[in-house]
Structures are given as structure tokens and as C-alpha cells.
mmCIF file of C-alpha atoms in Angstrom:
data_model
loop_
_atom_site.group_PDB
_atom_site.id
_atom_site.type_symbol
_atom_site.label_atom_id
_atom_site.label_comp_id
_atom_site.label_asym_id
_atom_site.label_seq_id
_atom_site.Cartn_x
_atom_site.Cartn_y
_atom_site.Cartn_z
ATOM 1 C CA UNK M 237 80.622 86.985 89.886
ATOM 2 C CA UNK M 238 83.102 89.106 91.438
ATOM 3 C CA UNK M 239 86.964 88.200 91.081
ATOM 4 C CA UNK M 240 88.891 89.796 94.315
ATOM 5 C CA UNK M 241 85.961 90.889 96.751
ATOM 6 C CA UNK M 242 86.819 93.166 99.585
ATOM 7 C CA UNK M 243 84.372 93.672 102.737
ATOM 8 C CA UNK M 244 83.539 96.270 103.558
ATOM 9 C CA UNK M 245 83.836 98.406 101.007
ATOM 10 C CA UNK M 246 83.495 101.925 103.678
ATOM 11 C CA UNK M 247 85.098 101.882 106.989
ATOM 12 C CA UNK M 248 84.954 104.854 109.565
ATOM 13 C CA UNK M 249 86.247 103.857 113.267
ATOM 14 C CA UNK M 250 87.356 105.686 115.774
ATOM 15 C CA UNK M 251 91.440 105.557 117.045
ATOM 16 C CA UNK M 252 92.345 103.122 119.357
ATOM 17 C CA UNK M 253 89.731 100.909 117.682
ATOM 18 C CA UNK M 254 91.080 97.405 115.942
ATOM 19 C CA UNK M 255 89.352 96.298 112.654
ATOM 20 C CA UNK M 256 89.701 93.838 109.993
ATOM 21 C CA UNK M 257 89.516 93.851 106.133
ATOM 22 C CA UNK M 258 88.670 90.529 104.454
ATOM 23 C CA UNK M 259 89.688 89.392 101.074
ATOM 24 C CA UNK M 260 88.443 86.808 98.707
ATOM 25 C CA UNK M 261 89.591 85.370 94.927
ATOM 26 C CA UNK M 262 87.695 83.100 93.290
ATOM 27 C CA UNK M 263 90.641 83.382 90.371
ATOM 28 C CA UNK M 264 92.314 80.091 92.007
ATOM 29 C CA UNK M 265 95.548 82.561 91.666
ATOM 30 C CA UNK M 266 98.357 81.756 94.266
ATOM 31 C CA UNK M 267 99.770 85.041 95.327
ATOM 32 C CA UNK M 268 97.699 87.559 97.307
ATOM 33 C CA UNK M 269 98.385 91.113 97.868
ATOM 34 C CA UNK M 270 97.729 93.832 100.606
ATOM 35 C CA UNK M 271 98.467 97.385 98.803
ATOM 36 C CA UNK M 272 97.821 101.156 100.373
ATOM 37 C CA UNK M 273 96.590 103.968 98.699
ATOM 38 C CA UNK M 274 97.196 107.016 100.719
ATOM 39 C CA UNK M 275 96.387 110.722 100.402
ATOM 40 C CA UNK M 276 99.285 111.481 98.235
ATOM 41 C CA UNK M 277 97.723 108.590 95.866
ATOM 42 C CA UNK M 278 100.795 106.175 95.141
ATOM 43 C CA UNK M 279 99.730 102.157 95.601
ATOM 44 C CA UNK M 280 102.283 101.214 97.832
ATOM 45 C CA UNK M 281 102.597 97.574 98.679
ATOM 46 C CA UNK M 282 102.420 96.201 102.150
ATOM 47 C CA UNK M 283 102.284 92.875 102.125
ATOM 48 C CA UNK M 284 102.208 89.443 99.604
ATOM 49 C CA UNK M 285 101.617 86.089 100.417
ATOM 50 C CA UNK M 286 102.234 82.927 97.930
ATOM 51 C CA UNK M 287 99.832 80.163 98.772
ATOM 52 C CA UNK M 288 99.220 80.849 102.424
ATOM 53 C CA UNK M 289 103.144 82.123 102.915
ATOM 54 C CA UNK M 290 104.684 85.591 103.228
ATOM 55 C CA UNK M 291 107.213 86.531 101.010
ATOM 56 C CA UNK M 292 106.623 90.339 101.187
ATOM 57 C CA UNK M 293 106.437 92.624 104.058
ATOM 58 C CA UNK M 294 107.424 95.742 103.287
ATOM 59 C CA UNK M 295 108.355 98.745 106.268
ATOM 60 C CA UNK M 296 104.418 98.505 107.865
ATOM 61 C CA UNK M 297 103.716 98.660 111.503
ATOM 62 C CA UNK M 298 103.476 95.835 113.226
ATOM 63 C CA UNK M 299 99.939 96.999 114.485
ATOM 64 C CA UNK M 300 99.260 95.430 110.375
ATOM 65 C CA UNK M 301 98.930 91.852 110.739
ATOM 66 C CA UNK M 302 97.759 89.996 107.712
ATOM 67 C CA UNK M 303 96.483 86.709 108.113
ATOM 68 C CA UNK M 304 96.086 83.953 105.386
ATOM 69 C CA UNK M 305 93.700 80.864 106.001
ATOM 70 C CA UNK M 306 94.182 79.709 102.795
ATOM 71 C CA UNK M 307 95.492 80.350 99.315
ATOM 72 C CA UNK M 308 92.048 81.803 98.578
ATOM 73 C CA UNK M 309 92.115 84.297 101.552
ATOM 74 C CA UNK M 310 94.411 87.261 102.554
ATOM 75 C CA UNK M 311 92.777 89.137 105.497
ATOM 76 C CA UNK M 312 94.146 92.223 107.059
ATOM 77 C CA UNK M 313 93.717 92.935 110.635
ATOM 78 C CA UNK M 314 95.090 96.382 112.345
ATOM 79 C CA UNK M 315 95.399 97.285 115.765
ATOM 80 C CA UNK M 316 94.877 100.167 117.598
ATOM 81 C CA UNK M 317 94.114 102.410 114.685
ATOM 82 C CA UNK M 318 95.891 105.953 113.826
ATOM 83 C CA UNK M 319 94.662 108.575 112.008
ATOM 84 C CA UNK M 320 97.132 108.183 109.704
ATOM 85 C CA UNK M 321 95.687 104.310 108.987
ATOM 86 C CA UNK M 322 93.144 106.820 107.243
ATOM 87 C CA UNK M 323 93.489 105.407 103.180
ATOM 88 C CA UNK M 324 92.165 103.241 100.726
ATOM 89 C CA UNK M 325 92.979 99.826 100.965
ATOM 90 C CA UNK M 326 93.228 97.238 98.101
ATOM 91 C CA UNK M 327 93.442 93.732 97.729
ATOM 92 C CA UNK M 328 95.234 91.971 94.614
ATOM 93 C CA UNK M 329 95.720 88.403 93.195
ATOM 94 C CA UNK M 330 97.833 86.762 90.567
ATOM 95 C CA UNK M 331 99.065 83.933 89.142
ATOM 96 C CA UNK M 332 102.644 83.615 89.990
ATOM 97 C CA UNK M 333 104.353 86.081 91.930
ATOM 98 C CA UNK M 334 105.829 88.341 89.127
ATOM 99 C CA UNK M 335 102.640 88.868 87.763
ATOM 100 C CA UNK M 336 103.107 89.131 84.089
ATOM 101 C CA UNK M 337 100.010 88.783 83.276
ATOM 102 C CA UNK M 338 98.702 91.468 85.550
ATOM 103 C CA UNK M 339 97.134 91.605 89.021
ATOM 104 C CA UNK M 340 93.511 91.728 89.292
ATOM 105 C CA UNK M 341 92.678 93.788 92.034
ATOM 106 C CA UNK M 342 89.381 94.252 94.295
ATOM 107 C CA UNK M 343 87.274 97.425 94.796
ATOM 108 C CA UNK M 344 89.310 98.492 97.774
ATOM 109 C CA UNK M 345 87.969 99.337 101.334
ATOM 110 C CA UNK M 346 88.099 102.858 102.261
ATOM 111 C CA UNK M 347 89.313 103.168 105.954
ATOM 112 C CA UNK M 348 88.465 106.764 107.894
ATOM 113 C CA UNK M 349 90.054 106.948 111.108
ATOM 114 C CA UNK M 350 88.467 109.916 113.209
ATOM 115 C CA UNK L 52 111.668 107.134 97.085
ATOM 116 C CA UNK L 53 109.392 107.340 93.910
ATOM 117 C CA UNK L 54 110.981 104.656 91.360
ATOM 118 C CA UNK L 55 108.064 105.164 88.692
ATOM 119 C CA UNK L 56 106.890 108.367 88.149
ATOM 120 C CA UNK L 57 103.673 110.077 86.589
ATOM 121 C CA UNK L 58 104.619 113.772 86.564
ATOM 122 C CA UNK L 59 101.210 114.542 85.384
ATOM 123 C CA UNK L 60 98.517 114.602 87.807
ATOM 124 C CA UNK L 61 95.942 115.175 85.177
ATOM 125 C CA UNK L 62 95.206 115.460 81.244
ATOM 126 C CA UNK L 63 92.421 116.864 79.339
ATOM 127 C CA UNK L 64 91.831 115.752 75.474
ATOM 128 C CA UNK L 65 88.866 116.248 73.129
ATOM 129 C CA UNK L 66 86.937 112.719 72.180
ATOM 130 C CA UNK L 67 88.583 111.820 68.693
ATOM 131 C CA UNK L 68 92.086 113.246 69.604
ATOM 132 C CA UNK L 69 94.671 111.109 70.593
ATOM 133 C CA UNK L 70 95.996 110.705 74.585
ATOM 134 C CA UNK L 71 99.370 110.461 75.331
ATOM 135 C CA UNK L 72 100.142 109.332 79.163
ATOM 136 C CA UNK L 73 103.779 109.580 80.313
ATOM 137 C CA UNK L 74 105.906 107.612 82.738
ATOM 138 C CA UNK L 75 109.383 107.766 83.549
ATOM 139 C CA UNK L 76 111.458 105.180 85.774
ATOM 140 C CA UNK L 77 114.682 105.093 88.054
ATOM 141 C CA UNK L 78 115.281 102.124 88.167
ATOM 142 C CA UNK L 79 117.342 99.892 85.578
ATOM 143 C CA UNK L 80 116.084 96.580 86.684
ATOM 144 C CA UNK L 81 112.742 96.485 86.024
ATOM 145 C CA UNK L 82 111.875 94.171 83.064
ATOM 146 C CA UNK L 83 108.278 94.511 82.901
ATOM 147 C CA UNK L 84 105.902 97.595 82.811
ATOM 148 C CA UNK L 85 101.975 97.648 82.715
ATOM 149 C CA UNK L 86 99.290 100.523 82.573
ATOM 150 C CA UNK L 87 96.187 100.148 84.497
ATOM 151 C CA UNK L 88 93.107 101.706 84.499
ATOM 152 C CA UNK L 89 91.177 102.961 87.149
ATOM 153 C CA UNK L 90 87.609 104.186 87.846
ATOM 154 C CA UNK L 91 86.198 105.962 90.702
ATOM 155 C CA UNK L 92 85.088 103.204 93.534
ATOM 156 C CA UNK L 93 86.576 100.858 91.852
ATOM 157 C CA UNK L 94 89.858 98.762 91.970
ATOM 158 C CA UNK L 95 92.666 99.633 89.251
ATOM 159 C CA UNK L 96 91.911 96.819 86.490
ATOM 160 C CA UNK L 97 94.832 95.773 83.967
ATOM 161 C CA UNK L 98 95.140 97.357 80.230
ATOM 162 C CA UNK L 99 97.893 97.075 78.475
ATOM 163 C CA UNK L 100 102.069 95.644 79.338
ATOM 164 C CA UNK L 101 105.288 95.430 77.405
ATOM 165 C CA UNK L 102 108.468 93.865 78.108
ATOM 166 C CA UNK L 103 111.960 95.520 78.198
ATOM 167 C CA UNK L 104 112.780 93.652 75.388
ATOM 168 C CA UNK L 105 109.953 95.223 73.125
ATOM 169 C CA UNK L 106 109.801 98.871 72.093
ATOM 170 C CA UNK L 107 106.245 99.172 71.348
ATOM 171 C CA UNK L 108 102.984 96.940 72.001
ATOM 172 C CA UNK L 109 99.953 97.547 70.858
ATOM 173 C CA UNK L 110 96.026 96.406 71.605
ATOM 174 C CA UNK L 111 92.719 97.902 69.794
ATOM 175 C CA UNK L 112 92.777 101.247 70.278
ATOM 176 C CA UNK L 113 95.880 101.488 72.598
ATOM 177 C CA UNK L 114 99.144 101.438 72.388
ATOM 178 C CA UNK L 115 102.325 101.330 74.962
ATOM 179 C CA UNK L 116 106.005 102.447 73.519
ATOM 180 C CA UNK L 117 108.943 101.581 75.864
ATOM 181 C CA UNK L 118 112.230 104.138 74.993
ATOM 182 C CA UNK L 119 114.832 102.172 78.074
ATOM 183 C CA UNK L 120 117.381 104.628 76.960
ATOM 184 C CA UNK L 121 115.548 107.545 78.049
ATOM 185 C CA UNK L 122 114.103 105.001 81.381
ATOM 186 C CA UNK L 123 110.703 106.223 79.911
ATOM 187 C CA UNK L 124 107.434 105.053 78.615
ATOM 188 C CA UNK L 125 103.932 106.331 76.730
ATOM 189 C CA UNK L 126 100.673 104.951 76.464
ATOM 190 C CA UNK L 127 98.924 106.888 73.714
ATOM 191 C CA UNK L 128 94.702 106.008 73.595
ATOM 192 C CA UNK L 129 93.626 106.668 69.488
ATOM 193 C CA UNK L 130 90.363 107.802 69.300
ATOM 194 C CA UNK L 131 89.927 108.748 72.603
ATOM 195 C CA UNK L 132 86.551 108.101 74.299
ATOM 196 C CA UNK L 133 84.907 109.657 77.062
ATOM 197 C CA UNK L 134 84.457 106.249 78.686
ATOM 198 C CA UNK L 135 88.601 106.573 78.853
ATOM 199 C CA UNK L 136 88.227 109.139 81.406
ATOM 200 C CA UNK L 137 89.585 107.541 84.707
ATOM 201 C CA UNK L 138 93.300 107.531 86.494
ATOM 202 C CA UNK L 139 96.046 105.495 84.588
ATOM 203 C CA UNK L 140 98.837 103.844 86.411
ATOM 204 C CA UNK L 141 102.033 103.180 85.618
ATOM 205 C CA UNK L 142 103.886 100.066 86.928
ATOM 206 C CA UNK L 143 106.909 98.435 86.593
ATOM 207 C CA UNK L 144 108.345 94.965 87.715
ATOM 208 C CA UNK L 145 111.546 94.215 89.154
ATOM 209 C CA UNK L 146 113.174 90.949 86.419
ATOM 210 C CA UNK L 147 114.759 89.471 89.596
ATOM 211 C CA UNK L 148 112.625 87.883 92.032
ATOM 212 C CA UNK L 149 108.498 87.546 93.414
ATOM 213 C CA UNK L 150 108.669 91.618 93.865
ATOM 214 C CA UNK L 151 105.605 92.778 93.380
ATOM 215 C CA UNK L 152 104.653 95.457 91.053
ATOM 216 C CA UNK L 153 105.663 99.087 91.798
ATOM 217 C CA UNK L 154 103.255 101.467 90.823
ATOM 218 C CA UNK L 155 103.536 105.478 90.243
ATOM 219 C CA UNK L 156 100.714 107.941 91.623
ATOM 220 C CA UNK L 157 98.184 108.305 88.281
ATOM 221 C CA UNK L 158 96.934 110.156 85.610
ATOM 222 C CA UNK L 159 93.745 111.642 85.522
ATOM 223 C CA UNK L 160 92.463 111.821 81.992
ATOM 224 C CA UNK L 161 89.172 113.301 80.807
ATOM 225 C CA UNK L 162 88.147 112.806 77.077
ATOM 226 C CA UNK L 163 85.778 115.807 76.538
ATOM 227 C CA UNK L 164 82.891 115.053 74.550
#
């Protein structure tokens, strides 16, 4: 029974093209978490929301837009896609949101833009 | 701006020898740091942490020394395994605030049977 699932888990798309990821913990954790893994490999974090609130956005483009129906839940939807949207993306959870114990991530999506 | 750092992209060790995987920080406020583990296709899953007010913690077979001085920490993997092969992150947490975790760009260790 998976923790954090991600769907899907491949994504190719052309540019110009708008797409979501979708995000689910079954953890009951309160704090979500959008994070980027690019070519040059750091996780950089885009986004955290604390039952159904942001708290975190870091510099993204606004063409990012993550939505959260519930504390359960932290989609990501992206407009008009760039090649340089091109990366791994992962979703996270914890309890609290300074995570001392640790987040427990999904099996990221892997987004090709072409 | 790269606040946790893994200068080593990759490490090679023979199974039985000991790993050592080094991280260095910037910055002075983080309180928390935690290794992770991660596997190809697969999200990075949680190992080991240690607070800033600890030098050393240490679980099974691994074990995570913290010198603040020297902004700079080890996670050393006795015996290694070849099921240890996979990237290790380093992360850190900021003590003030819901920041979430900062992570540096992995190791890549393979234990060599």
C-alpha cells in the first residue's frame, strides 16, 4: 500500500502543451510538498502546503500552479510547458512542517518536454 | 546558491569496507540534518538524522557524525553492502520556521561485490 503515490510516473508532451501531476498520502501527514529535480540533480523545493494552505512558494513560474483539494492531495498543474519544465518531479509529505522525522517522498513523475 | 553541498558526485568501495559520504553546509542556522537514500525510479526514502546539538548518531550499520565547527557532516555505512549502492542526500533544516528541507545534489555509491 503505497505511502505518497504520484501519477503518472512518465510524462513526454510537447511545448505549449498544459499537464497535471497528481499526488496522494495515505500517511494522514499535514504538510505536502512539490520538489524539482533537474538535470544538474539538486531537489529544489517549489512549493509546500500545510493542510490545504500555502506556506511555501519558492521563485517558480507562475505557469506552476499547485492546487490542494484537501490535506490528503497536492496536485501540480503547469501551463504552457518549456523545455526547460523537462525534470523529475517529486511529491513529499510530513507530519509537521519542519519535518523532523523525515519526509516520505513518492516515486516522482518524470516530465520530457520535446 | 548551493547551501548544502555533496562535492562528490560518486564513490566506489569494496562490500565489507567501510563508506564514508561527506557533506558540508553554509549556512549557520540549520538545526537539523538528515541523509536519504535513493534508488533508481524511485523516490529518495529517509535513513538516518542528527540534531545540531548531537555530534554523532548512530543506527545498525550506519552512522552520521555532525563536526558544526567545521559546518560539516559524514555518514559512514560499516560493512558496506551492495544493496547500499544508490545516491545519498544530504539535507539540512532551517531551526526557525516551516522551511522545508534543503537538500544537496547526491552521492552515488557502489559497494563492489
Amino acid at each position: 500500500d503505497t505511502a505518497v503515490s504520484q501519477t503518472p510516473k512518465y510524462l513526454v508532451t510537447q511545448m505549449g502543451n498544459d499537464k497535471s501531476i497528481k499526488c496522494e498520502q495515505n500517511l494522514g501527514h499535514d504538510t505536502m510538498y512539490w520538489y524539482k529535480q533537474d538535470s544538474k540533480k539538486f531537489l529544489k523545493i517549489m512549493f509546500s502546503y500545510n493542510n490545504k494552505e500555502l506556506i511555501i512558494n519558492e521563485t517558480v513560474p507562475n505557469r506552476f500552479s499547485p492546487k490542494s483539494p484537501d490535506k490528503a492531495h497536492l496536485n501540480l498543474h503547469i501551463n504552457s510547458l518549456e523545455l526547460g519544465d523537462s525534470a523529475v518531479y517529486f511529491c513529499a509529505s510530513s507530519q509537521g512542517g519542519r519535518g523532523s522525522e523525515g519526509y516520505t517522498f513518492g516515486s516522482g513523475t518524470r516530465l520530457t518536454v520535446v | 546558491d548551493q547551501q548544502v553541498k555533496q562535492n562528490s558526485p560518486s564513490l566506489s568501495v569494496q562490500e565489507g569496507r567501510i563508506s564514508i559520504l561527506n557533506c558540508d553546509y553554509t549556512n549557520s542556522m540549520f538545526d537539523y540534518f538528515l541523509w536519504y537514500k535513493k534508488y533508481p525510479a524511485e523516490g529518495p526514502t529517509f535513513l538516518i538524522s542528527i540534531s545540531s546539538i548531537k555530534d554523532k548518531n548512530e543506527d545498525g550499520r550506519f552512522t552520521v557524525f555532525l563536526n558544526k565547527s567545521a559546518k560539516h557532516l559524514s555518514l559512514h555505512i560499516v560493512p558496506s553492502q551492495p544493496g547500499d549502492s544508490a545516491v545519498y542526500f544530504c539535507a539540512a533544516r532551517l531551526w526557525t520556521g516551516n522551511t522545508p528541507l534543503v537538500f544537496g545534489k547526491g552521492t552515488r555509491l557502489s559497494v563492489i561485490a
